[in-house]
Amino acid sequence: MEYIARIQATLDSYGGAFLVHGVPVEVREGAWAGGLVLIGFPGMAEARAWYDSPAYQAIIPLRTDHITGDIVLVEGTPSGYDPRELAEKMRSGS
């Protein structure tokens, strides 16, 4: 609980905000063994800076000592993203 109480203060300086947190997951395909937390940042630089920040590093043990999970940083899709453009590039081999 202390981790949850303290994490928002570590996010604020980096523009981080919870997009998904503490809601049920409905599995439609495959297997999902747990929950999902999704935090959005303005960009990868802010996400990396937050994770590496002394404030977040100080509370990591509060999470890892009690739960197991993976943390990944993923670049989001740009505004106006159209998967058809990617499909065309894949078709043409470029």
mmCIF file of N, CA and C in Angstrom, residues 25-33:
data_model
loop_
_atom_site.group_PDB
_atom_site.id
_atom_site.type_symbol
_atom_site.label_atom_id
_atom_site.label_comp_id
_atom_site.label_asym_id
_atom_site.label_seq_id
_atom_site.Cartn_x
_atom_site.Cartn_y
_atom_site.Cartn_z
ATOM 1 N N VAL A 25 -9.324 -7.355 -15.797
ATOM 2 C CA VAL A 25 -8.873 -7.638 -17.157
ATOM 3 C C VAL A 25 -9.778 -8.722 -17.726
ATOM 4 N N GLU A 26 -10.320 -8.482 -18.891
ATOM 5 C CA GLU A 26 -11.156 -9.479 -19.571
ATOM 6 C C GLU A 26 -10.327 -10.113 -20.679
ATOM 7 N N VAL A 27 -9.957 -11.372 -20.493
ATOM 8 C CA VAL A 27 -9.121 -12.073 -21.466
ATOM 9 C C VAL A 27 -10.016 -12.652 -22.550
ATOM 10 N N ARG A 28 -9.766 -12.304 -23.792
ATOM 11 C CA ARG A 28 -10.528 -12.801 -24.933
ATOM 12 C C ARG A 28 -9.758 -13.849 -25.717
ATOM 13 N N GLU A 29 -8.438 -13.754 -25.727
ATOM 14 C CA GLU A 29 -7.597 -14.724 -26.415
ATOM 15 C C GLU A 29 -6.350 -14.947 -25.576
ATOM 16 N N GLY A 30 -5.840 -16.160 -25.588
ATOM 17 C CA GLY A 30 -4.621 -16.458 -24.866
ATOM 18 C C GLY A 30 -4.854 -16.561 -23.372
ATOM 19 N N ALA A 31 -3.764 -16.457 -22.647
ATOM 20 C CA ALA A 31 -3.811 -16.559 -21.187
ATOM 21 C C ALA A 31 -3.186 -15.307 -20.576
ATOM 22 N N TRP A 32 -3.820 -14.798 -19.581
ATOM 23 C CA TRP A 32 -3.307 -13.631 -18.878
ATOM 24 C C TRP A 32 -3.397 -13.940 -17.398
ATOM 25 N N ALA A 33 -2.255 -13.994 -16.755
ATOM 26 C CA ALA A 33 -2.228 -14.415 -15.348
ATOM 27 C C ALA A 33 -1.990 -13.233 -14.427
#
